[in-house]
PDB file of C-alpha atoms in Angstrom:
ATOM      1  CA  MET A 363      -0.896  17.345  -1.246  1.00 59.00           C
ATOM      2  CA  GLY A 364      -3.405  14.892  -1.065  1.00 81.00           C
ATOM      3  CA  ILE A 365      -6.356  13.185  -3.080  1.00 91.00           C
ATOM      4  CA  ALA A 366      -6.558  15.556  -5.822  1.00 90.00           C
ATOM      5  CA  ASP A 367      -2.901  14.989  -6.604  1.00 92.00           C
ATOM      6  CA  TRP A 368      -3.274  11.251  -7.226  1.00 95.00           C
ATOM      7  CA  PRO A 369      -4.778  10.991 -10.662  1.00 94.00           C
ATOM      8  CA  GLY A 370      -1.959  13.109 -12.147  1.00 94.00           C
ATOM      9  CA  ARG A 371       0.874  11.032 -10.164  1.00 95.00           C
ATOM     10  CA  TRP A 372      -0.605   7.952 -11.301  1.00 94.00           C
ATOM     11  CA  GLU A 373      -0.707   9.128 -14.835  1.00 95.00           C
ATOM     12  CA  ALA A 374       3.068  10.212 -14.625  1.00 96.00           C
ATOM     13  CA  ILE A 375       3.760   6.833 -13.044  1.00 96.00           C
ATOM     14  CA  ARG A 376       2.089   4.946 -16.059  1.00 95.00           C
ATOM     15  CA  ILE A 377       4.219   7.025 -18.584  1.00 95.00           C
ATOM     16  CA  ALA A 378       7.429   6.634 -16.543  1.00 96.00           C
ATOM     17  CA  CYS A 379       7.012   2.895 -16.020  1.00 95.00           C
ATOM     18  CA  LYS A 380       6.009   2.246 -19.873  1.00 93.00           C
ATOM     19  CA  ARG A 381       9.290   4.205 -20.969  1.00 95.00           C
ATOM     20  CA  ARG A 382      11.270   1.854 -18.439  1.00 94.00           C
ATOM     21  CA  GLY A 383       9.709  -1.234 -20.484  1.00 94.00           C
ATOM     22  CA  ALA A 384       7.235  -2.196 -17.731  1.00 95.00           C
ATOM     23  CA  THR A 385       4.264  -4.134 -18.427  1.00 94.00           C
ATOM     24  CA  GLY A 386       1.300  -4.755 -16.270  1.00 92.00           C
ATOM     25  CA  ARG A 387       1.457  -7.122 -13.299  1.00 92.00           C
ATOM     26  CA  TRP A 388       0.306 -10.815 -12.408  1.00 85.00           C
ATOM     27  CA  ASP A 389      -0.275 -13.287 -15.062  1.00 83.00           C
ATOM     28  CA  SER A 390      -3.110 -11.387 -16.545  1.00 82.00           C
ATOM     29  CA  GLY A 391      -1.200  -8.239 -16.817  1.00 85.00           C
ATOM     30  CA  ARG A 392       2.181  -8.993 -18.193  1.00 89.00           C
ATOM     31  CA  ASP A 393       1.101  -9.085 -21.884  1.00 90.00           C
ATOM     32  CA  GLY A 394      -0.169  -5.476 -21.546  1.00 92.00           C
ATOM     33  CA  PRO A 395       0.937  -2.078 -20.554  1.00 93.00           C
ATOM     34  CA  PRO A 396       1.135  -0.742 -16.848  1.00 95.00           C
ATOM     35  CA  ARG A 397      -2.535  -0.658 -15.468  1.00 93.00           C
ATOM     36  CA  VAL A 398      -4.257   2.579 -14.120  1.00 95.00           C
ATOM     37  CA  GLU A 399      -8.082   1.957 -13.494  1.00 95.00           C
ATOM     38  CA  ILE A 400     -10.017   4.254 -11.307  1.00 96.00           C
ATOM     39  CA  ALA A 401     -13.578   3.461 -10.549  1.00 98.00           C
ATOM     40  CA  PRO A 402     -16.302   6.081  -9.571  1.00 97.00           C
ATOM     41  CA  PRO A 403     -17.038   6.798  -5.937  1.00 98.00           C
ATOM     42  CA  ALA A 404     -19.098   4.349  -3.930  1.00 98.00           C
ATOM     43  CA  ASP A 405     -22.423   5.509  -2.745  1.00 98.00           C
ATOM     44  CA  LEU A 406     -23.323   5.570   0.990  1.00 98.00           C
ATOM     45  CA  ALA A 407     -25.654   2.375   0.394  1.00 98.00           C
ATOM     46  CA  GLU A 408     -22.992   0.340  -0.755  1.00 98.00           C
ATOM     47  CA  VAL A 409     -20.732   1.236   1.975  1.00 98.00           C
ATOM     48  CA  GLU A 410     -23.114   0.643   4.713  1.00 98.00           C
ATOM     49  CA  SER A 411     -23.924  -2.713   3.086  1.00 98.00           C
ATOM     50  CA  VAL A 412     -20.378  -3.747   3.543  1.00 98.00           C
ATOM     51  CA  GLU A 413     -20.106  -2.501   7.010  1.00 98.00           C
ATOM     52  CA  LYS A 414     -23.091  -4.523   7.926  1.00 98.00           C
ATOM     53  CA  ALA A 415     -21.818  -7.537   6.367  1.00 98.00           C
ATOM     54  CA  ILE A 416     -18.424  -7.355   8.219  1.00 98.00           C
ATOM     55  CA  GLY A 417     -20.202  -6.150  11.524  1.00 98.00           C
ATOM     56  CA  ARG A 418     -18.018  -3.104  11.943  1.00 97.00           C
ATOM     57  CA  GLY A 419     -17.411   0.447  10.501  1.00 98.00           C
ATOM     58  CA  ILE A 420     -14.801   1.298   7.791  1.00 98.00           C
ATOM     59  CA  PRO A 421     -12.119   3.515   9.375  1.00 98.00           C
ATOM     60  CA  ALA A 422     -12.725   7.213   8.805  1.00 97.00           C
ATOM     61  CA  SER A 423     -10.090   8.060   6.369  1.00 97.00           C
ATOM     62  CA  PHE A 424     -10.655   5.051   4.043  1.00 98.00           C
ATOM     63  CA  ARG A 425     -14.291   5.438   4.121  1.00 98.00           C
ATOM     64  CA  LYS A 426     -13.964   9.218   2.923  1.00 97.00           C
ATOM     65  CA  VAL A 427     -11.508   7.827  -0.021  1.00 98.00           C
ATOM     66  CA  LEU A 428     -14.371   5.156  -0.814  1.00 98.00           C
ATOM     67  CA  LEU A 429     -17.087   7.591  -0.698  1.00 98.00           C
ATOM     68  CA  GLY A 430     -15.347  10.966  -1.957  1.00 96.00           C
ATOM     69  CA  TYR A 431     -12.901   9.547  -4.659  1.00 96.00           C
ATOM     70  CA  SER A 432     -13.072   6.033  -5.713  1.00 98.00           C
ATOM     71  CA  ARG A 433     -14.673   2.648  -4.888  1.00 98.00           C
ATOM     72  CA  ALA A 434     -11.972   0.794  -6.460  1.00 98.00           C
ATOM     73  CA  VAL A 435      -8.241   1.555  -7.742  1.00 97.00           C
ATOM     74  CA  ALA A 436      -5.863  -0.821  -9.625  1.00 96.00           C
ATOM     75  CA  VAL A 437      -2.589   0.645 -10.441  1.00 96.00           C
ATOM     76  CA  GLU A 438      -0.042  -2.088 -11.297  1.00 96.00           C
ATOM     77  CA  TRP A 439       3.210  -2.371 -13.152  1.00 96.00           C
ATOM     78  CA  GLU A 440       6.372  -4.794 -13.181  1.00 96.00           C
ATOM     79  CA  VAL A 441       9.643  -4.736 -14.634  1.00 95.00           C
ATOM     80  CA  SER A 442      11.820  -7.544 -16.099  1.00 92.00           C
ATOM     81  CA  LYS A 443      14.851  -8.929 -14.010  1.00 91.00           C
ATOM     82  CA  GLU A 444      17.105  -7.428 -16.698  1.00 94.00           C
ATOM     83  CA  ILE A 445      15.819  -4.038 -16.250  1.00 94.00           C
ATOM     84  CA  GLY A 446      15.482  -4.401 -12.673  1.00 93.00           C
ATOM     85  CA  ALA A 447      19.244  -5.524 -12.516  1.00 94.00           C
ATOM     86  CA  THR A 448      20.299  -1.814 -13.618  1.00 94.00           C
ATOM     87  CA  LEU A 449      18.853  -0.480 -10.095  1.00 95.00           C
ATOM     88  CA  PRO A 450      21.144   0.753  -7.455  1.00 94.00           C
ATOM     89  CA  ASP A 451      21.993  -2.098  -5.227  1.00 95.00           C
ATOM     90  CA  VAL A 452      19.969  -0.684  -2.286  1.00 96.00           C
ATOM     91  CA  LEU A 453      16.901  -0.780  -4.475  1.00 97.00           C
ATOM     92  CA  ARG A 454      17.497  -4.091  -6.163  1.00 95.00           C
ATOM     93  CA  GLU A 455      14.671  -5.874  -4.765  1.00 94.00           C
ATOM     94  CA  ILE A 456      12.224  -3.632  -6.194  1.00 96.00           C
ATOM     95  CA  TRP A 457      10.791  -4.895  -9.197  1.00 94.00           C
ATOM     96  CA  ALA A 458       6.912  -4.279  -9.194  1.00 96.00           C
ATOM     97  CA  GLY A 459       4.400  -1.862  -8.099  1.00 96.00           C
ATOM     98  CA  GLU A 460       0.821  -1.619  -7.103  1.00 96.00           C
ATOM     99  CA  CYS A 461      -1.715   0.662  -5.535  1.00 97.00           C
ATOM    100  CA  ARG A 462      -5.080  -1.112  -4.777  1.00 96.00           C
ATOM    101  CA  TRP A 463      -8.132  -1.026  -3.049  1.00 98.00           C
ATOM    102  CA  ASN A 464     -11.799  -2.383  -3.738  1.00 98.00           C
ATOM    103  CA  LEU A 465     -14.899  -1.967  -1.600  1.00 98.00           C
ATOM    104  CA  GLU A 466     -16.092  -5.314  -3.043  1.00 98.00           C
ATOM    105  CA  ASP A 467     -13.033  -7.173  -1.446  1.00 98.00           C
ATOM    106  CA  LEU A 468     -13.558  -5.980   1.927  1.00 98.00           C
ATOM    107  CA  VAL A 469     -15.787  -8.827   3.263  1.00 98.00           C
ATOM    108  CA  SER A 470     -13.629 -11.657   2.092  1.00 98.00           C
ATOM    109  CA  LEU A 471     -10.393  -9.550   3.103  1.00 98.00           C
ATOM    110  CA  ASP A 472     -12.035  -9.269   6.823  1.00 98.00           C
ATOM    111  CA  ALA A 473     -12.582 -13.238   6.859  1.00 98.00           C
ATOM    112  CA  THR A 474      -8.891 -13.635   5.847  1.00 97.00           C
ATOM    113  CA  TYR A 475      -7.880 -11.608   8.589  1.00 98.00           C
ATOM    114  CA  ARG A 476      -9.965 -13.175  11.154  1.00 97.00           C
ATOM    115  CA  GLU A 477      -8.492 -16.396  10.136  1.00 97.00           C
ATOM    116  CA  CYS A 478      -4.918 -14.923  10.574  1.00 96.00           C
ATOM    117  CA  LEU A 479      -5.987 -13.406  13.824  1.00 95.00           C
ATOM    118  CA  GLY A 480      -7.036 -17.165  15.226  1.00 95.00           C
ATOM    119  CA  ILE A 481      -3.264 -17.971  14.512  1.00 95.00           C
ATOM    120  CA  PHE A 482      -1.899 -14.746  16.067  1.00 95.00           C
ATOM    121  CA  SER A 483      -4.063 -14.506  18.713  1.00 94.00           C
ATOM    122  CA  ASN A 484      -1.641 -13.911  21.821  1.00 94.00           C
ATOM    123  CA  PRO A 485      -1.789 -10.423  22.914  1.00 88.00           C
ATOM    124  CA  ASP A 486       1.341 -10.799  24.843  1.00 91.00           C
ATOM    125  CA  ASP A 487       3.404 -12.141  22.214  1.00 94.00           C
ATOM    126  CA  TRP A 488       5.728  -9.799  20.290  1.00 93.00           C
ATOM    127  CA  PHE A 489       4.774 -11.343  17.006  1.00 95.00           C
ATOM    128  CA  ASP A 490       1.075 -11.391  17.636  1.00 96.00           C
ATOM    129  CA  VAL A 491       0.629  -7.843  19.177  1.00 96.00           C
ATOM    130  CA  PRO A 492       0.563  -6.167  15.801  1.00 96.00           C
ATOM    131  CA  TRP A 493      -2.206  -8.241  14.638  1.00 97.00           C
ATOM    132  CA  GLN A 494      -4.714  -7.133  17.251  1.00 96.00           C
ATOM    133  CA  ASP A 495      -7.436  -4.625  16.580  1.00 97.00           C
ATOM    134  CA  LYS A 496      -6.847  -3.953  12.939  1.00 98.00           C
ATOM    135  CA  PHE A 497      -8.829  -3.360   9.661  1.00 98.00           C
ATOM    136  CA  PRO A 498      -7.497  -5.004   6.500  1.00 98.00           C
ATOM    137  CA  VAL A 499      -7.451  -3.177   3.256  1.00 98.00           C
ATOM    138  CA  LEU A 500      -5.014  -5.357   1.153  1.00 98.00           C
ATOM    139  CA  GLU A 501      -3.755  -8.931   0.949  1.00 97.00           C
ATOM    140  CA  VAL A 502      -0.245  -8.870  -0.296  1.00 96.00           C
ATOM    141  CA  GLY A 503       0.830 -11.084  -3.084  1.00 91.00           C
ATOM    142  CA  ASN A 504       3.093 -13.099  -0.549  1.00 91.00           C
ATOM    143  CA  GLY A 505       0.142 -13.458   1.930  1.00 93.00           C
ATOM    144  CA  ASP A 506       1.122 -10.496   4.243  1.00 96.00           C
ATOM    145  CA  MET A 507      -1.574  -8.005   4.897  1.00 98.00           C
ATOM    146  CA  ILE A 508      -1.793  -4.313   4.966  1.00 98.00           C
ATOM    147  CA  VAL A 509      -4.216  -3.013   7.509  1.00 98.00           C
ATOM    148  CA  ILE A 510      -5.420   0.092   9.559  1.00 98.00           C
ATOM    149  CA  ASP A 511      -5.022   0.129  13.311  1.00 98.00           C
ATOM    150  CA  VAL A 512      -8.586   0.685  14.747  1.00 98.00           C
ATOM    151  CA  ARG A 513      -7.795   0.794  18.459  1.00 95.00           C
ATOM    152  CA  SER A 514      -8.324   4.569  18.411  1.00 93.00           C
ATOM    153  CA  ASP A 515     -10.783   6.649  16.726  1.00 89.00           C
ATOM    154  CA  ASP A 516      -8.245   9.590  16.771  1.00 91.00           C
ATOM    155  CA  GLU A 517      -5.145   7.945  15.551  1.00 94.00           C
ATOM    156  CA  GLN A 518      -5.578   5.180  12.741  1.00 97.00           C
ATOM    157  CA  PRO A 519      -2.111   4.381  10.851  1.00 98.00           C
ATOM    158  CA  VAL A 520      -1.654   1.913   8.118  1.00 98.00           C
ATOM    159  CA  VAL A 521       0.426  -0.924   9.130  1.00 98.00           C
ATOM    160  CA  TYR A 522       2.085  -3.891   7.622  1.00 98.00           C
ATOM    161  CA  LEU A 523       1.712  -7.139   8.848  1.00 98.00           C
ATOM    162  CA  SER A 524       3.726 -10.318   8.068  1.00 96.00           C
ATOM    163  CA  HIS A 525       2.367 -13.677   8.417  1.00 92.00           C
ATOM    164  CA  GLU A 526       5.509 -15.950   8.164  1.00 86.00           C
ATOM    165  CA  GLY A 527       7.593 -14.751  10.748  1.00 79.00           C
ATOM    166  CA  ASP A 528       9.616 -12.038   8.993  1.00 79.00           C
ATOM    167  CA  ASP A 529       9.778  -8.940  11.172  1.00 84.00           C
ATOM    168  CA  THR A 530      11.623  -6.750   8.573  1.00 91.00           C
ATOM    169  CA  ILE A 531       8.804  -4.107   8.650  1.00 97.00           C
ATOM    170  CA  HIS A 532       6.180  -6.119  10.743  1.00 97.00           C
ATOM    171  CA  GLY A 533       4.036  -3.758  12.519  1.00 97.00           C
ATOM    172  CA  PHE A 534       5.568  -0.773  11.156  1.00 98.00           C
ATOM    173  CA  TRP A 535       3.583   2.243  10.022  1.00 98.00           C
ATOM    174  CA  LEU A 536       3.256   3.119   6.322  1.00 98.00           C
ATOM    175  CA  GLY A 537       0.976   6.120   6.733  1.00 97.00           C
ATOM    176  CA  ARG A 538      -0.538   8.194   9.576  1.00 97.00           C
ATOM    177  CA  ASP A 539      -4.073   7.429   7.958  1.00 97.00           C
ATOM    178  CA  TYR A 540      -5.215   5.764   4.814  1.00 98.00           C
ATOM    179  CA  GLU A 541      -5.175   9.082   2.774  1.00 97.00           C
ATOM    180  CA  ASP A 542      -1.541   9.622   3.943  1.00 96.00           C
ATOM    181  CA  TYR A 543      -0.551   5.975   3.240  1.00 98.00           C
ATOM    182  CA  ILE A 544      -1.855   6.373  -0.381  1.00 97.00           C
ATOM    183  CA  ASP A 545      -0.300  10.116  -0.836  1.00 96.00           C
ATOM    184  CA  ARG A 546       3.203   8.550   0.462  1.00 96.00           C
ATOM    185  CA  LEU A 547       2.847   5.413  -1.921  1.00 97.00           C
ATOM    186  CA  THR A 548       2.223   7.617  -5.110  1.00 96.00           C
ATOM    187  CA  LEU A 549       5.043   9.835  -4.368  1.00 96.00           C
ATOM    188  CA  LEU A 550       7.112   6.555  -4.402  1.00 97.00           C
ATOM    189  CA  GLY A 551       5.657   5.628  -7.704  1.00 97.00           C
ATOM    190  CA  CYS A 552       3.428   2.954  -5.973  1.00 97.00           C
ATOM    191  CA  VAL A 553       6.567   0.662  -5.177  1.00 97.00           C
ATOM    192  CA  GLY A 554       5.275  -2.933  -4.632  1.00 95.00           C
ATOM    193  CA  ALA A 555       3.419  -3.979  -1.529  1.00 96.00           C
ATOM    194  CA  GLU A 556       5.766  -6.892  -0.538  1.00 96.00           C
ATOM    195  CA  ASP A 557       7.831  -6.127   2.741  1.00 96.00           C
ATOM    196  CA  TRP A 558      11.199  -6.351   0.643  1.00 95.00           C
ATOM    197  CA  GLN A 559      10.077  -3.723  -1.762  1.00 97.00           C
ATOM    198  CA  LEU A 560       8.900  -1.179   0.947  1.00 97.00           C
ATOM    199  CA  ALA A 561      11.731  -1.644   3.296  1.00 97.00           C
ATOM    200  CA  PRO A 562      14.195   0.785   1.394  1.00 97.00           C
ATOM    201  CA  PHE A 563      11.699   3.610   2.288  1.00 98.00           C
ATOM    202  CA  VAL A 564      10.833   2.607   5.821  1.00 97.00           C
ATOM    203  CA  SER A 565      13.598   3.515   8.519  1.00 96.00           C
ATOM    204  CA  GLY A 566      11.862   2.717  11.733  1.00 96.00           C
ATOM    205  CA  PRO A 567       8.411   1.411  13.371  1.00 97.00           C
ATOM    206  CA  ARG A 568       6.569   4.919  12.901  1.00 97.00           C
ATOM    207  CA  SER A 569       8.657   6.653  10.178  1.00 97.00           C
ATOM    208  CA  CYS A 570       5.917   5.848   7.595  1.00 97.00           C
ATOM    209  CA  LEU A 571       6.957   5.513   4.234  1.00 97.00           C
ATOM    210  CA  GLU A 572       9.716   8.086   3.552  1.00 97.00           C
ATOM    211  CA  THR A 573       9.192  10.345   0.315  1.00 95.00           C
ATOM    212  CA  ALA A 574      12.077  12.749   0.724  1.00 93.00           C
ATOM    213  CA  SER A 575      14.849  10.167   1.877  1.00 95.00           C
ATOM    214  CA  GLU A 576      17.944   9.543  -0.253  1.00 96.00           C
ATOM    215  CA  ASN A 577      16.463   6.202  -1.293  1.00 97.00           C
ATOM    216  CA  ALA A 578      13.222   7.762  -2.459  1.00 97.00           C
ATOM    217  CA  ARG A 579      15.258  10.167  -4.513  1.00 95.00           C
ATOM    218  CA  LEU A 580      17.150   7.579  -6.035  1.00 97.00           C
ATOM    219  CA  TRP A 581      14.279   5.487  -6.969  1.00 97.00           C
ATOM    220  CA  ARG A 582      12.248   8.424  -8.377  1.00 96.00           C
ATOM    221  CA  GLU A 583      15.490   9.109 -10.470  1.00 96.00           C
ATOM    222  CA  TRP A 584      15.805   5.739 -11.749  1.00 96.00           C
ATOM    223  CA  ILE A 585      12.155   5.171 -12.762  1.00 96.00           C
ATOM    224  CA  GLY A 586      11.911   8.703 -14.196  1.00 96.00           C
ATOM    225  CA  LEU A 587       9.497  10.466 -11.724  1.00 95.00           C
ATOM    226  CA  HIS A 588       9.928  14.244 -10.809  1.00 91.00           C
ATOM    227  CA  PHE A 589       7.530  14.864  -8.113  1.00 88.00           C
ATOM    228  CA  ASP A 590       8.078  17.872  -5.885  1.00 78.00           C
ATOM    229  CA  THR A 591       8.501  16.703  -2.256  1.00 76.00           C
ATOM    230  CA  GLU A 592       9.767  19.923  -0.921  1.00 66.00           C
ATOM    231  CA  GLY A 593       7.792  20.692   2.329  1.00 56.00           C
ATOM    232  CA  TYR A 594       6.317  17.028   2.527  1.00 58.00           C
ATOM    233  CA  GLN A 595       6.758  15.948   6.357  1.00 58.00           C
ATOM    234  CA  ASP A 596       7.864  12.430   6.440  1.00 59.00           C
TER     235      ASP A 596
END
């Protein structure tokens, strides 16, 4: 499993969400169908220009995706409250989904992250610790961030960061690296990036998004996805 599987999964997600009556997401998308847009890969000069602008390298797994697959992806969907009310109770907070990245956003994301780091600056405070030494890849709609831990070149997990004191999954791993994170997210139908939408699929600080759990099975059954997760290591 991996990058080669993503386009087929995203098309399956688009079809399943449309059958469930989903629209696109955000004010700009609610009048249209679920959105799946995949841009061509970035070239090396573009990537190096962004790295120069932010003063550091893009983490290896994310850089591989940008150069080898796509410079920007937007997969977005949303269901109405009436449709969402038919979900099992444990999944009732799920109402939208997204899988997004964009090379052009990284400079502004880095600036936002540095502003937050100025607030969460105490390396001895339990809430501030997860904010240290990260590379931002997405600002969530509620103001939280999804980032890559860059303390080590060997292990660079994707991590969820809360900015309002909510510790539900603050500092928790979502994937072992960026490719693994996107792989897991697509197996979950690209459920929304807010912590309350991800929480049913995360059981501990280093569980990552669990794709073979009972909640994952219930979710795929409800949304109408039939991905094979046999042999997938959560």
